Tab-separated table of C-alpha atoms in Angstrom:
chain	number	residue	atom	x	y	z
S	1	MET	CA	62.413	18.373	-29.344
S	2	SER	CA	60.560	16.527	-31.996
S	3	GLU	CA	60.715	13.257	-29.789
S	4	LEU	CA	58.936	15.257	-26.697
S	5	SER	CA	56.607	16.702	-28.888
S	6	THR	CA	55.219	13.374	-30.165
S	7	GLN	CA	54.646	12.237	-26.734
S	8	LEU	CA	52.370	15.460	-26.001
S	9	PRO	CA	48.460	14.927	-26.249
S	10	THR	CA	46.694	16.413	-29.007
S	11	ARG	CA	43.958	18.954	-28.364
S	12	ARG	CA	41.166	16.597	-29.398
S	13	GLN	CA	42.933	14.002	-26.825
S	14	LEU	CA	43.263	16.145	-23.932
S	15	LEU	CA	39.546	17.500	-24.226
S	16	ARG	CA	38.458	13.762	-24.238
S	17	THR	CA	40.522	12.995	-21.204
S	18	LEU	CA	39.311	15.911	-19.488
S	19	SER	CA	35.550	14.970	-20.270
S	20	CYS	CA	36.025	11.482	-19.084
S	21	GLY	CA	37.396	12.839	-15.850
S	22	PHE	CA	34.446	15.249	-15.611
S	23	GLY	CA	32.096	12.212	-16.110
S	24	TYR	CA	33.942	10.171	-13.511
S	25	LEU	CA	33.877	12.871	-10.880
S	26	ALA	CA	29.864	13.255	-11.382
S	27	LEU	CA	29.389	9.477	-11.370
S	28	SER	CA	31.666	8.991	-8.093
S	29	GLY	CA	29.780	12.144	-6.631
S	30	LEU	CA	26.079	10.149	-7.365
S	31	ALA	CA	27.511	6.694	-5.833
S	32	SER	CA	28.843	8.388	-2.907
S	33	GLN	CA	25.623	10.216	-2.313
S	34	ALA	CA	23.883	6.534	-2.911
S	35	ALA	CA	26.154	5.095	-0.520
S	36	VAL	CA	25.377	7.648	2.155
S	37	ASN	CA	21.663	7.561	1.973
S	38	PRO	CA	20.111	4.509	-0.743
S	39	LEU	CA	16.621	5.968	0.371
S	40	ALA	CA	17.644	9.387	-1.361
S	41	ALA	CA	14.963	10.466	-3.607
S	42	ARG	CA	15.358	9.414	-6.904
S	43	PRO	CA	13.641	10.852	-10.286
S	44	SER	CA	10.659	8.684	-11.919
S	45	ARG	CA	10.969	7.333	-14.959
S	46	PHE	CA	8.497	9.421	-16.417
S	47	ALA	CA	6.121	12.422	-15.101
S	48	PRO	CA	4.129	11.083	-12.359
S	49	ARG	CA	0.614	11.689	-11.523
S	50	ALA	CA	1.145	10.904	-7.704
S	51	LYS	CA	3.857	11.070	-5.475
S	52	ARG	CA	2.803	8.945	-2.789
S	53	VAL	CA	-0.006	6.392	-1.825
S	54	ILE	CA	-1.957	5.589	0.976
S	55	PHE	CA	-3.283	2.340	1.052
S	56	LEU	CA	-6.295	1.636	3.509
S	57	PHE	CA	-6.245	-2.101	3.961
S	58	MET	CA	-9.618	-3.488	5.092
S	59	GLN	CA	-8.621	-7.098	6.131
S	60	GLY	CA	-10.976	-9.929	5.645
S	61	GLY	CA	-12.626	-8.918	2.460
S	62	PRO	CA	-15.305	-6.457	2.445
S	63	SER	CA	-18.623	-7.597	0.508
S	64	GLN	CA	-18.775	-5.895	-2.678
S	65	VAL	CA	-22.576	-6.819	-3.054
S	66	ASP	CA	-23.333	-4.992	0.174
S	67	THR	CA	-21.117	-1.879	-0.215
S	68	PHE	CA	-20.499	-0.472	-3.795
S	69	ASP	CA	-21.938	-3.147	-6.328
S	70	PRO	CA	-25.932	-3.310	-6.382
S	71	LYS	CA	-27.568	-6.457	-7.635
S	72	PRO	CA	-31.254	-6.177	-7.833
S	73	ARG	CA	-31.407	-9.787	-8.859
S	74	LEU	CA	-29.963	-10.599	-5.168
S	75	ASP	CA	-33.474	-9.340	-3.768
S	76	ALA	CA	-35.454	-10.687	-6.653
S	77	GLU	CA	-33.939	-14.625	-5.991
S	78	ASP	CA	-33.372	-14.191	-2.372
S	79	GLY	CA	-33.211	-17.545	-0.882
S	80	LYS	CA	-33.236	-19.510	-4.396
S	81	GLU	CA	-30.721	-22.075	-5.202
S	82	VAL	CA	-28.636	-21.037	-8.121
S	83	ASN	CA	-25.439	-22.895	-9.692
S	84	PHE	CA	-22.253	-20.998	-9.013
S	85	ASN	CA	-18.770	-21.714	-9.657
S	86	VAL	CA	-17.587	-21.862	-6.147
S	87	ALA	CA	-13.978	-20.902	-5.726
S	88	ARG	CA	-13.171	-22.930	-2.756
S	89	THR	CA	-14.449	-26.067	-4.035
S	90	ARG	CA	-13.442	-25.490	-7.693
S	91	SER	CA	-16.759	-26.808	-9.080
S	92	VAL	CA	-20.283	-25.699	-9.789
S	93	THR	CA	-22.511	-26.142	-6.543
S	94	PRO	CA	-26.011	-25.012	-6.049
S	95	ARG	CA	-26.294	-22.410	-3.458
S	96	LYS	CA	-28.841	-20.072	-1.918
S	97	VAL	CA	-28.779	-16.897	-2.815
S	98	LEU	CA	-28.938	-13.925	-0.162
S	99	ARG	CA	-29.858	-10.664	-0.625
S	100	SER	CA	-28.203	-7.825	1.007
S	101	PRO	CA	-29.456	-6.516	4.291
S	102	TRP	CA	-28.559	-2.721	3.313
S	103	LYS	CA	-30.271	-0.463	0.623
S	104	PHE	CA	-28.236	1.176	-2.056
S	105	LYS	CA	-28.674	4.643	-3.193
S	106	GLN	CA	-26.919	7.021	-5.730
S	107	PHE	CA	-24.938	9.899	-4.598
S	108	GLY	CA	-22.701	13.043	-6.030
S	109	LEU	CA	-23.298	14.375	-9.374
S	110	CYS	CA	-21.670	11.275	-10.702
S	111	GLY	CA	-24.636	9.165	-9.596
S	112	GLN	CA	-22.237	6.276	-8.272
S	113	TRP	CA	-24.093	3.773	-6.158
S	114	VAL	CA	-23.304	3.203	-2.441
S	115	SER	CA	-25.104	1.372	0.363
S	116	ASP	CA	-26.275	2.801	3.623
S	117	LEU	CA	-23.470	0.853	5.308
S	118	LEU	CA	-21.170	3.584	4.380
S	119	PRO	CA	-23.147	6.805	4.520
S	120	ASN	CA	-19.855	9.045	5.055
S	121	ILE	CA	-17.507	7.676	2.172
S	122	ALA	CA	-20.904	7.850	0.076
S	123	GLN	CA	-20.423	11.777	0.166
S	124	HIS	CA	-17.208	11.654	-1.658
S	125	VAL	CA	-18.241	9.590	-4.532
S	126	ASP	CA	-17.539	12.358	-7.059
S	127	ASP	CA	-13.771	11.894	-5.967
S	128	LEU	CA	-13.650	8.181	-6.029
S	129	CYS	CA	-12.694	5.928	-8.945
S	130	PHE	CA	-14.412	2.505	-8.394
S	131	ILE	CA	-13.039	-1.001	-9.907
S	132	ARG	CA	-15.571	-3.428	-9.913
S	133	SER	CA	-14.078	-5.939	-11.858
S	134	LEU	CA	-11.041	-6.913	-9.596
S	135	HIS	CA	-10.005	-10.620	-9.218
S	136	THR	CA	-7.333	-12.091	-7.618
S	137	ASP	CA	-5.189	-15.574	-6.852
S	138	GLY	CA	-5.882	-17.227	-3.650
S	139	VAL	CA	-9.334	-18.170	-1.948
S	140	ALA	CA	-7.759	-18.269	1.608
S	141	HIS	CA	-6.727	-15.151	3.320
S	142	GLY	CA	-3.164	-16.095	3.701
S	143	PRO	CA	-2.504	-16.557	0.093
S	144	ALA	CA	-4.790	-13.794	-1.230
S	145	THR	CA	-3.264	-11.325	1.336
S	146	LEU	CA	0.445	-12.251	0.103
S	147	CYS	CA	-1.037	-12.116	-3.632
S	148	LEU	CA	-2.320	-8.265	-2.634
S	149	HIS	CA	0.838	-7.338	-0.867
S	150	THR	CA	3.535	-8.938	-3.079
S	151	GLY	CA	1.808	-10.410	-6.261
S	152	GLN	CA	2.353	-14.043	-5.310
S	153	THR	CA	0.582	-16.301	-3.227
S	154	ASN	CA	3.248	-18.803	-1.763
S	155	LEU	CA	6.750	-17.305	-3.002
S	156	VAL	CA	8.865	-14.905	-0.864
S	157	ARG	CA	8.818	-11.797	-2.622
S	158	PRO	CA	9.037	-7.979	-1.675
S	159	SER	CA	6.080	-6.084	-0.943
S	160	VAL	CA	4.678	-3.064	-3.165
S	161	GLY	CA	5.675	-0.624	-0.688
S	162	SER	CA	9.296	-2.001	-0.997
S	163	TRP	CA	8.856	-1.773	-4.549
S	164	ILE	CA	7.961	1.891	-4.349
S	165	ALA	CA	10.726	2.605	-2.182
S	166	TYR	CA	13.221	0.994	-4.120
S	167	GLY	CA	12.300	2.734	-7.104
S	168	LEU	CA	11.518	6.110	-5.594
S	169	GLY	CA	13.437	6.729	-2.271
S	170	THR	CA	11.645	8.923	0.078
S	171	GLU	CA	10.977	12.631	-0.291
S	172	ASN	CA	12.203	13.220	3.488
S	173	ALA	CA	15.722	12.230	4.338
S	174	ASN	CA	14.855	11.824	8.022
S	175	LEU	CA	11.776	9.307	7.345
S	176	PRO	CA	11.588	5.868	5.900
S	177	GLY	CA	10.052	5.558	2.353
S	178	PHE	CA	7.188	2.905	3.569
S	179	VAL	CA	5.469	2.947	6.988
S	180	THR	CA	2.543	0.432	7.664
S	181	ILE	CA	0.583	1.081	10.595
S	182	ASN	CA	-0.741	-1.524	13.216
S	183	PRO	CA	0.236	-4.393	10.952
S	184	PRO	CA	-1.575	-7.840	11.693
S	185	VAL	CA	1.128	-10.615	12.600
S	186	ASN	CA	-0.878	-13.173	10.955
S	187	MET	CA	-1.937	-13.838	7.088
S	188	GLY	CA	1.706	-13.292	6.090
S	189	GLY	CA	2.841	-11.226	8.752
S	190	PRO	CA	5.652	-9.249	7.940
S	191	ARG	CA	5.894	-10.618	4.319
S	192	ASN	CA	3.308	-8.093	3.799
S	193	TYR	CA	5.726	-5.397	4.449
S	194	GLY	CA	8.947	-7.043	4.067
S	195	ASN	CA	11.816	-6.548	1.310
S	196	ALA	CA	12.782	-10.030	0.604
S	197	PHE	CA	15.591	-9.988	-1.518
S	198	LEU	CA	15.785	-6.139	-2.255
S	199	PRO	CA	18.334	-4.400	0.222
S	200	PRO	CA	16.977	-4.566	3.950
S	201	VAL	CA	16.538	-0.553	3.577
S	202	TYR	CA	13.497	-1.042	1.629
S	203	GLN	CA	11.624	-3.034	4.164
S	204	GLY	CA	8.600	-1.397	5.880
S	205	THR	CA	8.670	0.446	9.225
S	206	ALA	CA	6.174	-1.056	11.061
S	207	ILE	CA	4.125	1.499	13.727
S	208	GLY	CA	2.237	0.017	16.544
S	209	ARG	CA	0.814	-3.753	16.017
S	210	ALA	CA	-2.858	-4.821	15.062
S	211	ALA	CA	-5.073	-5.917	17.875
S	212	MET	CA	-3.443	-3.779	20.446
S	213	ALA	CA	-6.760	-1.580	21.577
S	214	ASN	CA	-5.865	1.833	22.842
S	215	ALA	CA	-1.958	1.320	22.408
S	216	PRO	CA	0.023	4.610	21.507
S	217	LEU	CA	0.812	4.623	17.903
S	218	ALA	CA	5.019	4.458	18.472
S	219	ILE	CA	7.702	3.645	16.821
S	220	ARG	CA	9.543	1.276	19.532
S	221	HIS	CA	13.129	2.446	20.939
S	222	LEU	CA	12.775	5.794	18.874
S	223	THR	CA	14.253	7.595	22.021
S	224	ASN	CA	16.610	6.911	24.696
S	225	PRO	CA	15.570	9.136	27.692
S	226	LYS	CA	18.684	7.572	29.868
S	227	ILE	CA	21.298	9.361	27.647
S	228	SER	CA	21.874	12.857	26.583
S	229	PRO	CA	21.923	13.740	22.973
S	230	ALA	CA	25.327	14.582	22.753
S	231	ASP	CA	26.388	11.229	24.148
S	232	GLN	CA	24.112	9.331	21.963
S	233	ARG	CA	25.793	11.375	18.974
S	234	GLN	CA	29.113	10.291	20.279
S	235	GLN	CA	28.268	6.461	20.608
S	236	PHE	CA	26.553	6.720	17.307
S	237	ASP	CA	29.578	8.093	15.498
S	238	TYR	CA	31.864	5.822	17.073
S	239	LEU	CA	29.773	2.696	16.319
S	240	GLN	CA	29.659	3.765	12.622
S	241	GLN	CA	33.377	4.472	12.333
S	242	ILE	CA	33.978	0.726	13.212
S	243	ASN	CA	31.235	-0.399	10.989
S	244	GLN	CA	33.037	1.433	7.891
S	245	THR	CA	36.562	0.032	8.972
S	246	GLN	CA	34.672	-3.580	8.858
S	247	LEU	CA	33.093	-2.409	5.640
S	248	SER	CA	36.625	-1.277	4.090
S	249	ALA	CA	37.918	-4.521	5.106
S	250	ASN	CA	35.126	-6.363	3.519
S	251	PRO	CA	33.663	-4.475	0.554
S	252	GLY	CA	30.300	-5.644	-0.998
S	253	ASP	CA	29.061	-7.062	2.505
S	254	GLY	CA	25.314	-6.460	2.123
S	255	GLU	CA	24.148	-7.220	5.873
S	256	LEU	CA	26.683	-4.540	6.927
S	257	GLU	CA	25.830	-2.130	4.701
S	258	ALA	CA	22.128	-2.406	5.526
S	259	ALA	CA	23.168	-2.174	9.270
S	260	ILE	CA	25.005	1.006	8.559
S	261	ASN	CA	22.188	2.471	6.411
S	262	SER	CA	19.392	1.401	8.988
S	263	PHE	CA	21.256	3.050	12.072
S	264	GLU	CA	21.830	6.213	9.933
S	265	LEU	CA	18.146	6.629	9.438
S	266	ALA	CA	17.197	5.594	12.897
S	267	PHE	CA	19.443	8.303	14.066
S	268	ARG	CA	17.901	10.914	11.767
S	269	MET	CA	14.427	10.015	12.425
S	270	GLN	CA	15.042	10.902	16.201
S	271	ALA	CA	14.866	14.494	14.962
S	272	GLU	CA	11.719	14.461	13.341
S	273	ALA	CA	9.401	11.429	14.019
S	274	PRO	CA	8.617	12.123	17.536
S	275	ALA	CA	7.018	15.218	16.539
S	276	LEU	CA	5.375	13.877	13.426
S	277	MET	CA	3.606	11.072	15.497
S	278	ASP	CA	2.378	13.346	18.000
S	279	LEU	CA	-1.408	14.171	17.315
S	280	ALA	CA	-1.832	16.684	20.174
S	281	GLY	CA	-1.245	19.868	18.001
S	282	GLU	CA	-4.198	18.864	15.590
S	283	SER	CA	-7.151	21.156	15.521
S	284	GLU	CA	-10.162	20.135	17.893
S	285	ALA	CA	-12.056	20.352	14.200
S	286	THR	CA	-9.810	18.194	12.376
S	287	ARG	CA	-9.872	15.648	15.260
S	288	ARG	CA	-13.769	15.415	14.838
S	289	LEU	CA	-13.226	15.130	11.058
S	290	TYR	CA	-11.391	11.601	11.702
S	291	GLY	CA	-13.844	10.599	14.683
S	292	ILE	CA	-10.956	10.697	17.024
S	293	GLY	CA	-12.073	10.933	20.789
S	294	GLU	CA	-15.248	8.641	19.506
S	295	GLN	CA	-16.275	5.439	19.675
S	296	PRO	CA	-15.745	3.275	17.605
S	297	THR	CA	-13.829	5.442	15.213
S	298	ASP	CA	-11.136	6.682	17.621
S	299	GLU	CA	-8.660	4.168	16.740
S	300	PHE	CA	-8.835	4.051	13.099
S	301	GLY	CA	-9.228	7.509	13.026
S	302	ARG	CA	-5.946	8.044	14.678
S	303	GLU	CA	-4.328	6.008	12.129
S	304	CYS	CA	-5.639	7.675	9.103
S	305	LEU	CA	-4.716	11.161	10.707
S	306	LEU	CA	-1.170	9.748	11.012
S	307	ALA	CA	-1.279	8.505	7.511
S	308	ARG	CA	-1.962	12.219	6.336
S	309	ARG	CA	0.956	13.569	8.538
S	310	LEU	CA	3.121	11.020	7.147
S	311	ALA	CA	2.077	11.597	3.370
S	312	GLU	CA	2.712	15.463	3.983
S	313	SER	CA	6.207	14.998	5.493
S	314	GLY	CA	7.530	13.075	2.354
S	315	VAL	CA	6.609	9.079	3.195
S	316	ARG	CA	6.031	7.387	-0.148
S	317	TYR	CA	3.926	4.575	0.683
S	318	ILE	CA	1.856	4.530	3.962
S	319	GLN	CA	-0.315	1.516	4.548
S	320	VAL	CA	-3.103	1.836	7.341
S	321	ASN	CA	-4.205	-1.524	8.665
S	322	TYR	CA	-7.928	-2.019	9.508
S	323	SER	CA	-7.072	-5.689	10.951
S	324	ASP	CA	-6.268	-7.915	14.091
S	325	ASN	CA	-4.630	-11.022	14.597
S	326	ALA	CA	-7.399	-13.420	15.088
S	327	ASN	CA	-8.134	-16.552	12.992
S	328	MET	CA	-10.888	-14.531	11.638
S	329	PRO	CA	-10.295	-11.223	10.565
S	330	LYS	CA	-12.312	-8.418	10.227
S	331	TRP	CA	-14.811	-8.179	7.509
S	332	ASP	CA	-14.887	-12.210	7.452
S	333	GLN	CA	-18.332	-12.709	8.093
S	334	HIS	CA	-18.912	-16.431	7.149
S	335	SER	CA	-22.193	-15.803	9.317
S	336	ASN	CA	-24.197	-12.740	10.302
S	337	ILE	CA	-23.163	-10.425	7.248
S	338	LYS	CA	-24.699	-7.741	9.374
S	339	ALA	CA	-21.689	-7.809	11.458
S	340	HIS	CA	-20.298	-5.710	8.679
S	341	GLU	CA	-21.895	-2.744	10.476
S	342	LEU	CA	-19.066	-3.113	13.308
S	343	HIS	CA	-16.549	-2.773	10.691
S	344	ALA	CA	-18.442	0.087	8.954
S	345	ARG	CA	-18.992	2.229	11.515
S	346	ALA	CA	-15.570	1.745	12.867
S	347	THR	CA	-13.948	3.001	9.220
S	348	ASP	CA	-16.426	4.862	7.159
S	349	LYS	CA	-16.029	8.372	9.163
S	350	PRO	CA	-12.016	8.260	9.503
S	351	VAL	CA	-11.752	7.138	5.877
S	352	ALA	CA	-14.002	10.026	4.641
S	353	GLY	CA	-12.275	12.430	7.049
S	354	LEU	CA	-9.328	11.540	5.244
S	355	LEU	CA	-10.350	12.203	1.954
S	356	ALA	CA	-11.565	15.445	2.958
S	357	ASP	CA	-8.568	16.381	4.751
S	358	LEU	CA	-6.010	15.644	1.969
S	359	LYS	CA	-8.460	17.466	-0.379
S	360	SER	CA	-8.554	20.487	1.627
S	361	ARG	CA	-4.806	20.736	1.974
S	362	GLY	CA	-4.306	20.047	-1.793
S	363	LEU	CA	-2.405	16.933	-1.017
S	364	LEU	CA	-5.259	14.721	-2.892
S	365	GLU	CA	-4.212	15.899	-6.168
S	366	ASP	CA	-0.695	13.812	-5.929
S	367	THR	CA	-1.747	11.476	-3.046
S	368	LEU	CA	-3.206	8.201	-4.706
S	369	VAL	CA	-5.903	6.621	-1.883
S	370	TRP	CA	-6.246	2.836	-2.204
S	371	TRP	CA	-9.010	1.539	-0.080
S	372	GLY	CA	-9.941	-2.542	-0.526
S	373	GLY	CA	-9.544	-5.906	0.752
S	374	GLU	CA	-7.699	-9.093	-0.401
S	375	PHE	CA	-10.732	-10.278	-2.018
S	376	GLY	CA	-14.770	-10.061	-1.901
S	377	ARG	CA	-17.868	-12.213	-0.856
S	378	THR	CA	-19.828	-14.663	-2.489
S	379	PRO	CA	-23.445	-13.339	-3.251
S	380	PHE	CA	-24.739	-16.888	-2.017
S	381	ALA	CA	-25.327	-17.742	1.692
S	382	GLU	CA	-22.741	-19.668	4.026
S	383	ASN	CA	-24.093	-20.700	7.173
S	384	ARG	CA	-27.745	-19.224	6.148
S	385	ASP	CA	-26.799	-15.669	6.646
S	386	GLY	CA	-23.175	-15.287	6.011
S	387	ARG	CA	-20.989	-14.981	2.892
S	388	ASP	CA	-17.935	-17.080	2.132
S	389	HIS	CA	-14.876	-15.728	0.494
S	390	ASN	CA	-14.573	-14.516	-3.262
S	391	PRO	CA	-11.752	-13.724	-5.367
S	392	ASN	CA	-13.426	-13.956	-8.557
S	393	GLY	CA	-15.217	-10.346	-8.411
S	394	PHE	CA	-14.989	-7.617	-6.194
S	395	THR	CA	-14.638	-3.824	-5.542
S	396	ILE	CA	-12.270	-1.257	-4.705
S	397	PHE	CA	-11.696	2.375	-5.083
S	398	LEU	CA	-8.948	4.826	-5.673
S	399	ALA	CA	-8.999	8.457	-5.078
S	400	GLY	CA	-6.784	11.274	-6.127
S	401	GLY	CA	-3.224	10.814	-7.760
S	402	GLY	CA	-4.184	10.877	-11.316
S	403	VAL	CA	-6.988	8.557	-11.587
S	404	LYS	CA	-10.440	9.828	-13.036
S	405	PRO	CA	-13.197	10.781	-10.450
S	406	GLY	CA	-16.587	9.657	-10.119
S	407	MET	CA	-16.447	6.606	-12.243
S	408	ALA	CA	-16.710	2.954	-11.997
S	409	HIS	CA	-14.711	0.605	-14.411
S	410	GLY	CA	-15.856	-2.891	-14.863
S	411	SER	CA	-18.520	-4.884	-13.720
S	412	THR	CA	-19.526	-8.183	-12.258
S	413	ASP	CA	-22.026	-10.528	-13.448
S	414	ASP	CA	-25.947	-10.161	-12.436
S	415	TYR	CA	-25.235	-11.843	-9.157
S	416	GLY	CA	-21.726	-9.857	-8.493
S	417	HIS	CA	-19.973	-13.045	-8.318
S	418	GLU	CA	-17.560	-12.979	-11.148
S	419	ALA	CA	-15.885	-10.213	-12.896
S	420	VAL	CA	-17.132	-10.243	-16.490
S	421	GLN	CA	-16.554	-6.831	-18.237
S	422	ASN	CA	-13.288	-4.930	-18.194
S	423	LYS	CA	-11.799	-7.333	-15.830
S	424	VAL	CA	-8.760	-6.209	-13.781
S	425	HIS	CA	-6.394	-8.624	-12.185
S	426	MET	CA	-4.507	-7.771	-8.981
S	427	HIS	CA	-1.150	-7.619	-11.084
S	428	ASP	CA	-3.211	-5.156	-13.154
S	429	LEU	CA	-3.829	-2.985	-10.126
S	430	HIS	CA	-0.243	-3.267	-9.483
S	431	ALA	CA	1.122	-2.058	-12.685
S	432	THR	CA	-1.375	0.925	-12.636
S	433	LEU	CA	-0.336	1.862	-9.191
S	434	LEU	CA	3.313	2.037	-10.402
S	435	HIS	CA	2.493	3.990	-13.490
S	436	LEU	CA	0.827	6.757	-11.537
S	437	LEU	CA	3.720	6.863	-9.708
S	438	GLY	CA	5.787	7.359	-12.814
S	439	LEU	CA	7.539	4.009	-12.504
S	440	ASP	CA	7.397	1.371	-15.411
S	441	HIS	CA	6.430	-1.828	-13.784
S	442	GLU	CA	8.381	-3.794	-16.471
S	443	LYS	CA	11.299	-1.606	-15.984
S	444	LEU	CA	11.301	-1.681	-12.339
S	445	THR	CA	13.512	-4.944	-11.958
S	446	PHE	CA	15.924	-6.568	-9.220
S	447	ARG	CA	18.544	-9.228	-10.372
S	448	TYR	CA	18.376	-12.036	-7.954
S	449	ALA	CA	19.300	-15.778	-8.338
S	450	GLY	CA	20.417	-14.945	-11.959
S	451	ARG	CA	16.965	-13.418	-12.943
S	452	ASP	CA	15.414	-10.272	-13.157
S	453	PHE	CA	12.260	-9.893	-10.597
S	454	ARG	CA	9.582	-7.526	-10.684
S	455	LEU	CA	6.400	-6.709	-8.791
S	456	THR	CA	4.293	-8.053	-11.470
S	457	ASP	CA	6.307	-10.830	-12.615
S	458	VAL	CA	5.405	-11.568	-16.261
S	459	GLU	CA	2.139	-9.866	-16.100
S	460	GLY	CA	0.156	-7.056	-15.822
S	461	ASN	CA	-1.429	-4.371	-17.911
S	462	ILE	CA	-2.042	-0.774	-16.884
S	463	VAL	CA	-5.612	-0.122	-16.718
S	464	ARG	CA	-5.667	3.075	-18.943
S	465	GLU	CA	-9.433	3.640	-18.754
S	466	ILE	CA	-9.352	4.900	-15.130
S	467	LEU	CA	-6.411	7.254	-15.752
S	468	ALA	CA	-7.226	10.939	-15.891
């Protein structure tokens, strides 16, 4: 009897064992949930100000001194030769100052300056937060575009959207966490929405392709009209059963896990994505707001309206690309800077419509809108009446999602050439975007090849002055 009693656990030991068991059950439940859907919504590290991001990519580099950063000195010294530190040649060279062909005016209660190139966006300045002191790495389109999207100019790294999907998942299990609309195939191509060494499920889902005028916005192979839903379900279940059997025999096979996850997501998307991408149900007033059915705003207007629908359906990161696949991207006026008017007319009304639509639906409060290109343009002339690339100082704007409205942060010099006050590097912008989503850019890491990587690498500071 005494020998038996010595083998029985004490009350304290029993409770300790049971608590470990409950912890194990909870952990295994979480693990199985992650295994079922690695894109399942995850809590942010701290309270977020934004739940999602819409990035309006103006490929080619809009000119800051012709849009949002007026410089009276350009008018006063038009045609005069001035020594500039030229980024492309990395030397101080005399170049002729080129005035802006557009006039600037103050708008809104905040009195922010916008040129008459963008009259519709100008009506929303009280909701906008301008950063006039952005600078970046890379003077050519390819490296600068990669830096904007991945934080690196020449290395294969995950894109911003992939990092966000990895950190937060998606709010909608039937949709991906990251969607890019009409992405270009050049200037980095798929690397701009790629997952690199992150698990493949975090790669951006591409809808359409740049330079495909009048092509429907669609996800390829989303539906199969030749096979009934019941037969598709039977085929899918059989395929996944085979995949799971193979995975059991090869645990830890990342590529096979990625295939299983991608098939799961693709099957779930069939239930929701077709209706989501059909714009026919939108009211005529909404379509007019975005410039749909008009030229030249119809194409970009449809993209912006789809972005709103994706945002309200739970996609974390939506990129809308105003781009093409030519050697000279849009907004890239090395000669005839007045061609900026073509791109302004195509995008100004849709962007303003998106801002108004988000605000009217209460979505702007927790949606961060980001407008900008990979760099700006020089205040001096190239080819007599154009402007060269300028990574040293340019302007973007943010709206909603926890940024201060109706303000401008930082400044460039008197010519609008280099950022001089409250400078913001692209790494700082990335750090700030993650912060607004409730993610710590120093803690959002992924171990690869023996090292912890992050979007901002070993750099980046949050621009706290713009936080509401």
